[in-house]
PDB file of C-alpha atoms in Angstrom:
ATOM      1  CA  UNK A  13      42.543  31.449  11.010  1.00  0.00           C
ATOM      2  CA  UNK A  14      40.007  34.105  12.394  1.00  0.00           C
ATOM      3  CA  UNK A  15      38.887  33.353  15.679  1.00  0.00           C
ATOM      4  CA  UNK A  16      34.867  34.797  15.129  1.00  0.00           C
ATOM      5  CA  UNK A  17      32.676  34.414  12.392  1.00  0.00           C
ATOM      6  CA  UNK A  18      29.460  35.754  11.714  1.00  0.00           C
ATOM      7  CA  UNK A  19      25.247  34.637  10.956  1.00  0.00           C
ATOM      8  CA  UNK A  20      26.596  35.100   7.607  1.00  0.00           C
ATOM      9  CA  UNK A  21      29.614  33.800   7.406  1.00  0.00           C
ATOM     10  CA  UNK A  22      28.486  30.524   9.424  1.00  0.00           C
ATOM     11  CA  UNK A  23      25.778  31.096   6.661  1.00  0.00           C
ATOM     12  CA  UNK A  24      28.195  30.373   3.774  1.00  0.00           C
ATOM     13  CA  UNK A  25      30.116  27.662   5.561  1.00  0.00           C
ATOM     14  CA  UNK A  26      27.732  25.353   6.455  1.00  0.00           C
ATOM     15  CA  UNK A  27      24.286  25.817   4.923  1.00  0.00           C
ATOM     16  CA  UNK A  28      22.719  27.252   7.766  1.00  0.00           C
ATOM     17  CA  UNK A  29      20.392  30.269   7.194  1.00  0.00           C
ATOM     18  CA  UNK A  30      20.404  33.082   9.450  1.00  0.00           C
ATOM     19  CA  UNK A  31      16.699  32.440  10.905  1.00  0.00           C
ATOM     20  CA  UNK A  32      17.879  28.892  12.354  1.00  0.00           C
ATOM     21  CA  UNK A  33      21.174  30.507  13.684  1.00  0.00           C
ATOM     22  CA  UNK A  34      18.566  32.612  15.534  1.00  0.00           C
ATOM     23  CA  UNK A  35      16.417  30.155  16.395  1.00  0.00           C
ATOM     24  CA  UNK A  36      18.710  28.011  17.860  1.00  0.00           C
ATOM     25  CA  UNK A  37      20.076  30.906  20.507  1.00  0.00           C
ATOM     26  CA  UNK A  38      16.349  31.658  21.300  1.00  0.00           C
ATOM     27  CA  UNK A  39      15.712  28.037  22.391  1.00  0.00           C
ATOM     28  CA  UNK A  40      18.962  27.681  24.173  1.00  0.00           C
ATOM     29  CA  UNK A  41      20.568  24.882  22.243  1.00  0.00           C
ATOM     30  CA  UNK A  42      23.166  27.505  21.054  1.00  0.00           C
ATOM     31  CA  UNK A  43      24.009  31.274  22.223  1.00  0.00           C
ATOM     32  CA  UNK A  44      26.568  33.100  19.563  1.00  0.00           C
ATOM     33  CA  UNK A  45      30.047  33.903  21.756  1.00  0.00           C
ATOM     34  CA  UNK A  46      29.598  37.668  21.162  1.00  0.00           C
ATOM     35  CA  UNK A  47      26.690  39.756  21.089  1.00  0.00           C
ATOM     36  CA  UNK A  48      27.399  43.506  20.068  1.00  0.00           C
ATOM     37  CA  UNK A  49      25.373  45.467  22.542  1.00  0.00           C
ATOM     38  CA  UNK A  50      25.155  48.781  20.408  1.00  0.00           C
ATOM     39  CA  UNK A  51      24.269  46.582  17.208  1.00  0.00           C
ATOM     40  CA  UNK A  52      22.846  43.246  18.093  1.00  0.00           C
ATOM     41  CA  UNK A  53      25.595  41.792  15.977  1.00  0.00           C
ATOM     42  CA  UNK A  54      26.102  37.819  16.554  1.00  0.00           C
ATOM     43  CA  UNK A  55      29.784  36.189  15.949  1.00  0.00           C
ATOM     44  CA  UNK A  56      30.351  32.778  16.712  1.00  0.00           C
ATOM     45  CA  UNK A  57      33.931  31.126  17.925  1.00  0.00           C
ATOM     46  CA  UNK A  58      35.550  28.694  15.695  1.00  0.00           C
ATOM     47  CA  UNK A  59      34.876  25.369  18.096  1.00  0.00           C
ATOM     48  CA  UNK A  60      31.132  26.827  17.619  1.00  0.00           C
ATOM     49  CA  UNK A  61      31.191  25.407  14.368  1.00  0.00           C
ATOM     50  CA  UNK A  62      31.821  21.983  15.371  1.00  0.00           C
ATOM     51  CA  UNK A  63      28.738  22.393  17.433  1.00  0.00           C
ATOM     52  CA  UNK A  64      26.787  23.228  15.085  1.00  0.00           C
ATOM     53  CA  UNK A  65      28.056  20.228  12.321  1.00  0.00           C
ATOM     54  CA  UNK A  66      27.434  18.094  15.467  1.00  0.00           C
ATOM     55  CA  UNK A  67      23.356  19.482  15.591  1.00  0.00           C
ATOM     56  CA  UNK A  68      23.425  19.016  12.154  1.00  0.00           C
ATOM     57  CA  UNK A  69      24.401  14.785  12.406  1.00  0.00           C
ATOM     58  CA  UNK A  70      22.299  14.686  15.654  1.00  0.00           C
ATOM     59  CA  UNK A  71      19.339  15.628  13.578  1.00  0.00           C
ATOM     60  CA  UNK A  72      20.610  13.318  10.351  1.00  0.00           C
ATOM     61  CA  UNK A  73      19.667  10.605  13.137  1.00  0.00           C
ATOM     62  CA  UNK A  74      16.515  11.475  13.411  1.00  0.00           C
ATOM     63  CA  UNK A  75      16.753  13.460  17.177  1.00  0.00           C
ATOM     64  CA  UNK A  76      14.621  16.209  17.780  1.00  0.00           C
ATOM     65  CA  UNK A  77      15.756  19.719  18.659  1.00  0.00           C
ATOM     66  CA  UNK A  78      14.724  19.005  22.174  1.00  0.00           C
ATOM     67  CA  UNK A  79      16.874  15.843  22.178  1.00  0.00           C
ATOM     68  CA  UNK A  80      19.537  17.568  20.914  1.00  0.00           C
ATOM     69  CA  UNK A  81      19.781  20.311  23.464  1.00  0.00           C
ATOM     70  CA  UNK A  82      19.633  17.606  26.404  1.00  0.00           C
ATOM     71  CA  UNK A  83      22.221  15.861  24.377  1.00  0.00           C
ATOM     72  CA  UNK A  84      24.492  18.933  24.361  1.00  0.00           C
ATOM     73  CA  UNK A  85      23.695  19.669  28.436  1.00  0.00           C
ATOM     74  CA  UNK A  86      25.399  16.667  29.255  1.00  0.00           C
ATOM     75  CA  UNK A  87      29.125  16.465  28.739  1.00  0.00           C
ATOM     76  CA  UNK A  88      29.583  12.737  29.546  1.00  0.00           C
ATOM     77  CA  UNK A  89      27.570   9.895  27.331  1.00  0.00           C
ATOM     78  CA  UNK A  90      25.043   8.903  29.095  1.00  0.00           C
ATOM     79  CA  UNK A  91      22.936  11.218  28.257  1.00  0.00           C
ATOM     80  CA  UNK A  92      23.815  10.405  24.471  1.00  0.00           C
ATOM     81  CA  UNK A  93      24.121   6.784  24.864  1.00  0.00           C
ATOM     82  CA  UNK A  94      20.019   6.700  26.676  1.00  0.00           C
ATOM     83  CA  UNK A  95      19.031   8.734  23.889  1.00  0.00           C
ATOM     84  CA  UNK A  96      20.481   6.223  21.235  1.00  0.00           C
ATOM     85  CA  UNK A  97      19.025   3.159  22.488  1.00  0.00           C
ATOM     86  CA  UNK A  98      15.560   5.168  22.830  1.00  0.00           C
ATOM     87  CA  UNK A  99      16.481   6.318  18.791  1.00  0.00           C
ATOM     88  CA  UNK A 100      17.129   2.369  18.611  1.00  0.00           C
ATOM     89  CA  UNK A 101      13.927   1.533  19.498  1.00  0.00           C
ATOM     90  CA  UNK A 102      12.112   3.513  17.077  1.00  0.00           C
ATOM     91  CA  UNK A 103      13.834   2.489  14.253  1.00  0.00           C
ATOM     92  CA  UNK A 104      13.633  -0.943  15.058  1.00  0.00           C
ATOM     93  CA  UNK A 105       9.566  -0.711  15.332  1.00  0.00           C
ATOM     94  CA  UNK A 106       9.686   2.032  12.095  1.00  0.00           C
ATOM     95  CA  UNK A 107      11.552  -1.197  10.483  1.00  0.00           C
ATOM     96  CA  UNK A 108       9.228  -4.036  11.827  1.00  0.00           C
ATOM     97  CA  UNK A 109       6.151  -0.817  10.500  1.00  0.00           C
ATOM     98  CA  UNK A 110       7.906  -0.555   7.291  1.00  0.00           C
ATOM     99  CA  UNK A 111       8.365  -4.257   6.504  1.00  0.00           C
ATOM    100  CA  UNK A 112       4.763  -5.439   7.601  1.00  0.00           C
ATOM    101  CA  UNK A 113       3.404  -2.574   4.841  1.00  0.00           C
ATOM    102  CA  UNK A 114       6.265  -3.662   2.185  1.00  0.00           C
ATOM    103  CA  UNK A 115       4.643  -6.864   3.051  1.00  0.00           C
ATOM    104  CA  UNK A 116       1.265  -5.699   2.846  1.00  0.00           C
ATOM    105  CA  UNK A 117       1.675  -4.361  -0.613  1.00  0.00           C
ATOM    106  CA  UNK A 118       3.160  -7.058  -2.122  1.00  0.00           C
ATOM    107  CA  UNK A 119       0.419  -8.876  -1.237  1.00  0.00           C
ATOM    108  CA  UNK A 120      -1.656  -6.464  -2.973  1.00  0.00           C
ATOM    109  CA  UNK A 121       0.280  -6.379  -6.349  1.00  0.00           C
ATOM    110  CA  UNK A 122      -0.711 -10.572  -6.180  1.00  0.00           C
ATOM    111  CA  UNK A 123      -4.107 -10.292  -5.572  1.00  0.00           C
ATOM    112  CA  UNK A 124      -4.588  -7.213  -8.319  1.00  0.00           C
ATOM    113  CA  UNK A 125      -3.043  -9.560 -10.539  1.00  0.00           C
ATOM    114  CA  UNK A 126      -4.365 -12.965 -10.142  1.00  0.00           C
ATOM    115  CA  UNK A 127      -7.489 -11.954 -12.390  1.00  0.00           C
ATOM    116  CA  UNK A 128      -5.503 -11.828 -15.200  1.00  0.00           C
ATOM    117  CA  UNK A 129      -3.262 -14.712 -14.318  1.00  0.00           C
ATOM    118  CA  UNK A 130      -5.698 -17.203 -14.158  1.00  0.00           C
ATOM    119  CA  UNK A 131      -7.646 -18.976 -17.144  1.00  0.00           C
ATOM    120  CA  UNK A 132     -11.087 -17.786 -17.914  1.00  0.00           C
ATOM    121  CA  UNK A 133     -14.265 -17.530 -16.500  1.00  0.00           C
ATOM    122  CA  UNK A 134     -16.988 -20.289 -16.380  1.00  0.00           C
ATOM    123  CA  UNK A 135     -13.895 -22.550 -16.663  1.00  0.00           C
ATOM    124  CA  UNK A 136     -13.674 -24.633 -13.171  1.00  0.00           C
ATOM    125  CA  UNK A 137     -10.211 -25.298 -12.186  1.00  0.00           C
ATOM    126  CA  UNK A 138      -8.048 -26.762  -9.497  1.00  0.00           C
ATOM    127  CA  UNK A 139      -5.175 -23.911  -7.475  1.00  0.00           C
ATOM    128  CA  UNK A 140      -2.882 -24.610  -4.279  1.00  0.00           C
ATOM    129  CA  UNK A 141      -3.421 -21.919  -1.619  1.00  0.00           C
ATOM    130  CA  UNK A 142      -1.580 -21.455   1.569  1.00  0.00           C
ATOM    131  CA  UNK A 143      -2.674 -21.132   4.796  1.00  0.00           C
ATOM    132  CA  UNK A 144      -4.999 -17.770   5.234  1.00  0.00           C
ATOM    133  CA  UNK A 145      -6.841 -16.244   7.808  1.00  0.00           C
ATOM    134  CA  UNK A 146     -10.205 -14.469   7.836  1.00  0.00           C
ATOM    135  CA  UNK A 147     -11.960 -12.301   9.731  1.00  0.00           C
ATOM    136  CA  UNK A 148     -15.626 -13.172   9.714  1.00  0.00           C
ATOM    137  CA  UNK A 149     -18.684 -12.184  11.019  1.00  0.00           C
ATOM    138  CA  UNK A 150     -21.819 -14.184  10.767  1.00  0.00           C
ATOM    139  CA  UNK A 151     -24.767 -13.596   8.580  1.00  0.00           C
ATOM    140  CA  UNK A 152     -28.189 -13.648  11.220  1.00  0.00           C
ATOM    141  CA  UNK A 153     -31.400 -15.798   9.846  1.00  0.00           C
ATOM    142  CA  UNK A 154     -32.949 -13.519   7.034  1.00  0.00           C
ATOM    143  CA  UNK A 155     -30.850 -11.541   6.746  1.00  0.00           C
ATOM    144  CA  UNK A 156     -29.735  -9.374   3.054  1.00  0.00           C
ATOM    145  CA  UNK A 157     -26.265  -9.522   1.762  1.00  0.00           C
ATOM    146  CA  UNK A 158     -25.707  -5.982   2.389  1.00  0.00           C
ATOM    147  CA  UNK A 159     -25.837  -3.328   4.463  1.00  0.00           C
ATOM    148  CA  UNK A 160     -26.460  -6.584   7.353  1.00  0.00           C
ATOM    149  CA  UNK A 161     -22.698  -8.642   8.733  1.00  0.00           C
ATOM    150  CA  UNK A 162     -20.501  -6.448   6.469  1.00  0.00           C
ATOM    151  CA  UNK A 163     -21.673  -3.178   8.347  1.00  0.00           C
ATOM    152  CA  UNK A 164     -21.047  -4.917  11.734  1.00  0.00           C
ATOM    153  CA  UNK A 165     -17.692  -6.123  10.360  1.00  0.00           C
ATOM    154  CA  UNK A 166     -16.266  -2.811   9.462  1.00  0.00           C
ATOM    155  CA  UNK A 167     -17.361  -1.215  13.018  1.00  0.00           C
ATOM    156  CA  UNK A 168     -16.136  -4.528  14.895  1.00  0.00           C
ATOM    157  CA  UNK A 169     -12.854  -4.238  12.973  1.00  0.00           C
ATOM    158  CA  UNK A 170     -12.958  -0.282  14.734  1.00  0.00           C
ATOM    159  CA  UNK A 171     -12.841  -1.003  18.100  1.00  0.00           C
ATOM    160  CA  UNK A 172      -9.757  -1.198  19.662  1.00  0.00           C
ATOM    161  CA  UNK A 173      -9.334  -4.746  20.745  1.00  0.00           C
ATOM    162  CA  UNK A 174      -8.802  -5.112  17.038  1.00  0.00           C
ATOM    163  CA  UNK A 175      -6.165  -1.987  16.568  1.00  0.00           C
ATOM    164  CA  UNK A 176      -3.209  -4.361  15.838  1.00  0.00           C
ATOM    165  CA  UNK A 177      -4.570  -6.864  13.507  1.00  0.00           C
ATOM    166  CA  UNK A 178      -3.225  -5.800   9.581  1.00  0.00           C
ATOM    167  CA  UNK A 179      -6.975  -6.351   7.913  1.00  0.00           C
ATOM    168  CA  UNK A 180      -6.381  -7.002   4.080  1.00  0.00           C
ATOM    169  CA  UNK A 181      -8.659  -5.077   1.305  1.00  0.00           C
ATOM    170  CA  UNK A 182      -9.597  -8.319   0.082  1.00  0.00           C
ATOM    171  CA  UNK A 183     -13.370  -9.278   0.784  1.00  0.00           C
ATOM    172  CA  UNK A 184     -16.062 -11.872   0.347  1.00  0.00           C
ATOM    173  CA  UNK A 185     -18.130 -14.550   1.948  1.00  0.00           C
ATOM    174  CA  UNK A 186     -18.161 -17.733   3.379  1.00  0.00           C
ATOM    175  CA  UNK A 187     -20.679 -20.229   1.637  1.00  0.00           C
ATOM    176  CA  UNK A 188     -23.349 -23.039   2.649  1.00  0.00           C
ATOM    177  CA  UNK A 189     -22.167 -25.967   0.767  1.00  0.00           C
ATOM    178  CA  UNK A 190     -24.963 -27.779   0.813  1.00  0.00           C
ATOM    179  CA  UNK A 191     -27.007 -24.607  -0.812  1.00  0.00           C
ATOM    180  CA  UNK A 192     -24.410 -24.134  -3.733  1.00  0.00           C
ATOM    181  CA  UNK A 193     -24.463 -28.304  -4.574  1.00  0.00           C
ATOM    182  CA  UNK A 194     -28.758 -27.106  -5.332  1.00  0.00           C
ATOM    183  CA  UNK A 195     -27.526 -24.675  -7.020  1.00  0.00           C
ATOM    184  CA  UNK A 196     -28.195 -21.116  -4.314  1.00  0.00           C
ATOM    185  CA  UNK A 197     -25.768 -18.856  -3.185  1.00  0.00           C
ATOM    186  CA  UNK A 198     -26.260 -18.652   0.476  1.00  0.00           C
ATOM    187  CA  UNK A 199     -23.591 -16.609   2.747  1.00  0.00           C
ATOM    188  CA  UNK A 200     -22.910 -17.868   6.007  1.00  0.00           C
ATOM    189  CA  UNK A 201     -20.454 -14.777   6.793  1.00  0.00           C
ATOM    190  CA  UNK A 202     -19.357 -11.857   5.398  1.00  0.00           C
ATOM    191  CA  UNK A 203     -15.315 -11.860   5.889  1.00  0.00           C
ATOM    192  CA  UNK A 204     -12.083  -9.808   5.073  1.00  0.00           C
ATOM    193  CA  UNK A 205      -8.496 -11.455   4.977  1.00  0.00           C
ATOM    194  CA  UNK A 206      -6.014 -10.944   7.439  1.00  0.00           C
ATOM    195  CA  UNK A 207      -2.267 -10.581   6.973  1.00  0.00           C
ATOM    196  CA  UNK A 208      -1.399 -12.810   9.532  1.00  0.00           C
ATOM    197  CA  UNK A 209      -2.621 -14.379  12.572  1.00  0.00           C
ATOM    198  CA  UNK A 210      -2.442 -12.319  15.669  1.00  0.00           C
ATOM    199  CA  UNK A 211      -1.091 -13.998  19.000  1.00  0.00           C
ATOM    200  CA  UNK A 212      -4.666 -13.001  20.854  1.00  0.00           C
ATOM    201  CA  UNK A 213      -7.784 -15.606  19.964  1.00  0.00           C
ATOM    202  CA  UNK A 214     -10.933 -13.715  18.756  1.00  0.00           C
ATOM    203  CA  UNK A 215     -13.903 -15.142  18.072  1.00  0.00           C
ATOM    204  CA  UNK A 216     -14.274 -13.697  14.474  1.00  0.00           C
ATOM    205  CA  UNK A 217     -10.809 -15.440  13.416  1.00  0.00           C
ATOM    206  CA  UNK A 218     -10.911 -18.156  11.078  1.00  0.00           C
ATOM    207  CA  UNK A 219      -8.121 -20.376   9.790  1.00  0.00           C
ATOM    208  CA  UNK A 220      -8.298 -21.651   6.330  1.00  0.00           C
ATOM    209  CA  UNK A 221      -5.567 -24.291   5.988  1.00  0.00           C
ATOM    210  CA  UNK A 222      -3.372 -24.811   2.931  1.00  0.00           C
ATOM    211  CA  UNK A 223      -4.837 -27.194   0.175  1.00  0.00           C
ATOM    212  CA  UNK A 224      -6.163 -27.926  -3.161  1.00  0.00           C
ATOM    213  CA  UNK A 225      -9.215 -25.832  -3.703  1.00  0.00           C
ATOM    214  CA  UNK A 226     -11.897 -26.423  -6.702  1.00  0.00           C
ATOM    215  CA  UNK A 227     -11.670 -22.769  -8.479  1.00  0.00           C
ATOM    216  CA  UNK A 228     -14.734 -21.319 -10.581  1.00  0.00           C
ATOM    217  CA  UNK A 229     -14.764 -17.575 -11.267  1.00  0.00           C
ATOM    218  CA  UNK A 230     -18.484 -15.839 -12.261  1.00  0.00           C
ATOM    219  CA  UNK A 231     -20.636 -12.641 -11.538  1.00  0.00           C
ATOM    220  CA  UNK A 232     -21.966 -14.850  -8.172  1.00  0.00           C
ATOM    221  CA  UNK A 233     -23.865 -11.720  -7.331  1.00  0.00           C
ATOM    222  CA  UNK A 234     -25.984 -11.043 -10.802  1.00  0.00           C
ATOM    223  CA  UNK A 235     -29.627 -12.674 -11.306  1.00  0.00           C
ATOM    224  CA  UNK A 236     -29.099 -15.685 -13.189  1.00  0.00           C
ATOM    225  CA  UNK A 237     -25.754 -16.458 -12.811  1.00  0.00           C
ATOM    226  CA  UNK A 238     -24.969 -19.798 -14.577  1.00  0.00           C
ATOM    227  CA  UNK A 239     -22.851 -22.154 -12.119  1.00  0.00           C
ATOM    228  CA  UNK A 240     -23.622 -24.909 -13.295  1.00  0.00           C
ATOM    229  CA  UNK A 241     -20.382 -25.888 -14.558  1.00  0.00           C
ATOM    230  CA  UNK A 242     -19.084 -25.768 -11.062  1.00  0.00           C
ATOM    231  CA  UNK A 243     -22.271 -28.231 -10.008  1.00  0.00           C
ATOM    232  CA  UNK A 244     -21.372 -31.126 -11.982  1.00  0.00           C
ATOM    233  CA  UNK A 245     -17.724 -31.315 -10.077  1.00  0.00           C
ATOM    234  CA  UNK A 246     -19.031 -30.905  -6.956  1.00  0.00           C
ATOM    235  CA  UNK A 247     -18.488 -34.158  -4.583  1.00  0.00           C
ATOM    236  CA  UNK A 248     -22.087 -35.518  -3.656  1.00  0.00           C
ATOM    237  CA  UNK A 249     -21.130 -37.904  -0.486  1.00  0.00           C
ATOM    238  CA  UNK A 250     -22.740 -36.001   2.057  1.00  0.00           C
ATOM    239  CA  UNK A 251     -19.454 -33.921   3.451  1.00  0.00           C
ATOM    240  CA  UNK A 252     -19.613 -30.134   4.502  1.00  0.00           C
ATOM    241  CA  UNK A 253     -16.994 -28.453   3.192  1.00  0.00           C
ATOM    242  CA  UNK A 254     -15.310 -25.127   3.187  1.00  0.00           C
ATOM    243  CA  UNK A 255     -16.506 -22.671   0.618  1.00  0.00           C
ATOM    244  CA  UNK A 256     -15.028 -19.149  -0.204  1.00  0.00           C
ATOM    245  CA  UNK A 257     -15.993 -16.563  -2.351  1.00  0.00           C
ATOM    246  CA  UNK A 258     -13.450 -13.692  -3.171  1.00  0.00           C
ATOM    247  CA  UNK A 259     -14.648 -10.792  -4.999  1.00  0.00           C
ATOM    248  CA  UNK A 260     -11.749  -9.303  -7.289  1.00  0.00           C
ATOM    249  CA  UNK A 261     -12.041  -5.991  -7.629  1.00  0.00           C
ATOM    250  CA  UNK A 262     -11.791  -4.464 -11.121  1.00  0.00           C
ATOM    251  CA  UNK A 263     -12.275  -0.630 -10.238  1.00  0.00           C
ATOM    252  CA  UNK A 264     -12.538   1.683  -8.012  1.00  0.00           C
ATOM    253  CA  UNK A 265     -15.681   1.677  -7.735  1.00  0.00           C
ATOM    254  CA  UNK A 266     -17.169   1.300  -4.370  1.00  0.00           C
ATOM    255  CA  UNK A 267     -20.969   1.167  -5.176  1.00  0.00           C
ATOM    256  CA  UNK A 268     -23.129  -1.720  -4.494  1.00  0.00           C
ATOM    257  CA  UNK A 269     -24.182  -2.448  -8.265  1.00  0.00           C
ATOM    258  CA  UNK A 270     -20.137  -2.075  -9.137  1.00  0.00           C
ATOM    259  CA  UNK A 271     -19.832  -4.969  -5.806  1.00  0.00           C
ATOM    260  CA  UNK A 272     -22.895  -6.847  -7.351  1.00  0.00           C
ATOM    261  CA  UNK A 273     -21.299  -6.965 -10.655  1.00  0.00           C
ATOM    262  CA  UNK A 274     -18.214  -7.719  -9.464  1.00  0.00           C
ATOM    263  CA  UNK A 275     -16.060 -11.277 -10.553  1.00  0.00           C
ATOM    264  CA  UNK A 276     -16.199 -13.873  -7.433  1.00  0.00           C
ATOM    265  CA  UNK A 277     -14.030 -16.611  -7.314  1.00  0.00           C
ATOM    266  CA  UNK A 278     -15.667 -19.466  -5.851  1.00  0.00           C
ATOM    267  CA  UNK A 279     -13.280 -21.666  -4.130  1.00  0.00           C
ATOM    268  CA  UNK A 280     -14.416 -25.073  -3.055  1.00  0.00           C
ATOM    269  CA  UNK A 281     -11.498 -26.852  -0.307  1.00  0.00           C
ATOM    270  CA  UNK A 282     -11.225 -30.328  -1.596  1.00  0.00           C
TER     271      UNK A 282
END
């Protein structure tokens, strides 16, 4: 068993090019055993290579060189053992991260497909939703549909009291009930989903409980849009009621004549 080996040597062993063997004594986290002083030569002792596959599973768990070298400094576990729990802690919020977006995408894949899951349009129909929660922000007196609450929404949803709620794509507005019975499409507030419901109260949050909602999917937005299917369903005893429409998005398109032509399902809580 030789008892040095050199930058290319340790090279061939364990995968390690010469420019991180270097790198490594210029930061401090490891100095070669012998250092030629006519030739600059490095060789490194055999127990150096057990250093080195150490570094190498130090930074398989995700430590930093830094870490690493602080790690090494310290020949109890303490050091180590701090450092772990810290690691611990990341991973545990990466995983919490990583799940919410898993989450967040299967969510997506639904809503992408429920246009083509669902019968067609100008053909009222009953569906079952669960609980969901909106974001809204109210439409002023006079106000157009665009350029009006949905600007205000997107730089409300900016500011940072609002930096941990997990806003959905998914869009649309909140109707006047007693407008659509005559027959007018009148927004109340312009509103994007939210994941989930965050632990603070805002004053934008909505909650729109689970139920049986009266379904009727059209252009809502186009001149002359024919609802009147929808009309003769609608209950006439005098009750508000909760009124959604969800554009479904068919492109990616992000003009407002491709949002004006866009499908809107009209959802009606009974």
């Amino acid at each position: 068993m030789q008892d040095y080996f050199t930058i290319g040597e340790i090279s061939a062993l364990l995968g390690l090019t010469s420019h991180t063997l270097r790198y490594y004594d210029k930061i401090g986290l490891l100095h070669p055993a012998v250092v030629n002083q006519q030739t600059g030569y490095r060789s490194y002792a055999y127990q150096q290579l057990f250093t080195l596959e150490r570094i190498r599973h130090l930074q398989y768990l995700g430590f930093n060189l830094e870490d690493i070298r602080e790690i090494l400094s310290d020949a109890s576990m303490d050091t180590f053992l701090r450092l772990l729990n810290r690691k611990k802690r990341e991973l545990d919020a990466e995983i919490e991260h990583l799940t919410a977006l898993r989450n967040t995408v299967e969510q997506y894949q639904s809503y992408y497909r429920y246009y083509d899951d669902r019968i067609l349009p100008q053909v009222p129909f009953k569906a079952h939703f669960g609980q969901r929660y909106l974001f809204a922000e109210e439409y002023r007196p006079g106000e157009p549909l665009c350029g009006t609450a949905g600007y205000r929404l997107m730089v409300r949803k900016s500011e940072p009291d609002c930096a941990a709620l997990h806003f959905l794509r998914e869009i649309g507005f909140l109707l006047d009930y007693g407008a659509l019975r005559s027959g007018r499409i009148r927004p109340t507030h312009y509103y994007m989903f939210l994941e989930n419901l965050p632990k603070e109260s805002m004053r934008e949050i909505q909650t729109i409980p689970a139920g049986d909602f009266l379904c009727f999917r059209c252009h809502m937005l186009e001149p002359g849009a024919d609802i009147s299917p929808l009309l003769r369903l609608m209950a006439d005893d005098g009750k508000s009621r909760t009124v959604l429409a969800c554009e479904y998005e068919q492109n990616m398109d992000d003009s407002i004549q491709a949002f004006e032509r866009s499908y809107f399902e009209i959802q009606i809580q009974l």
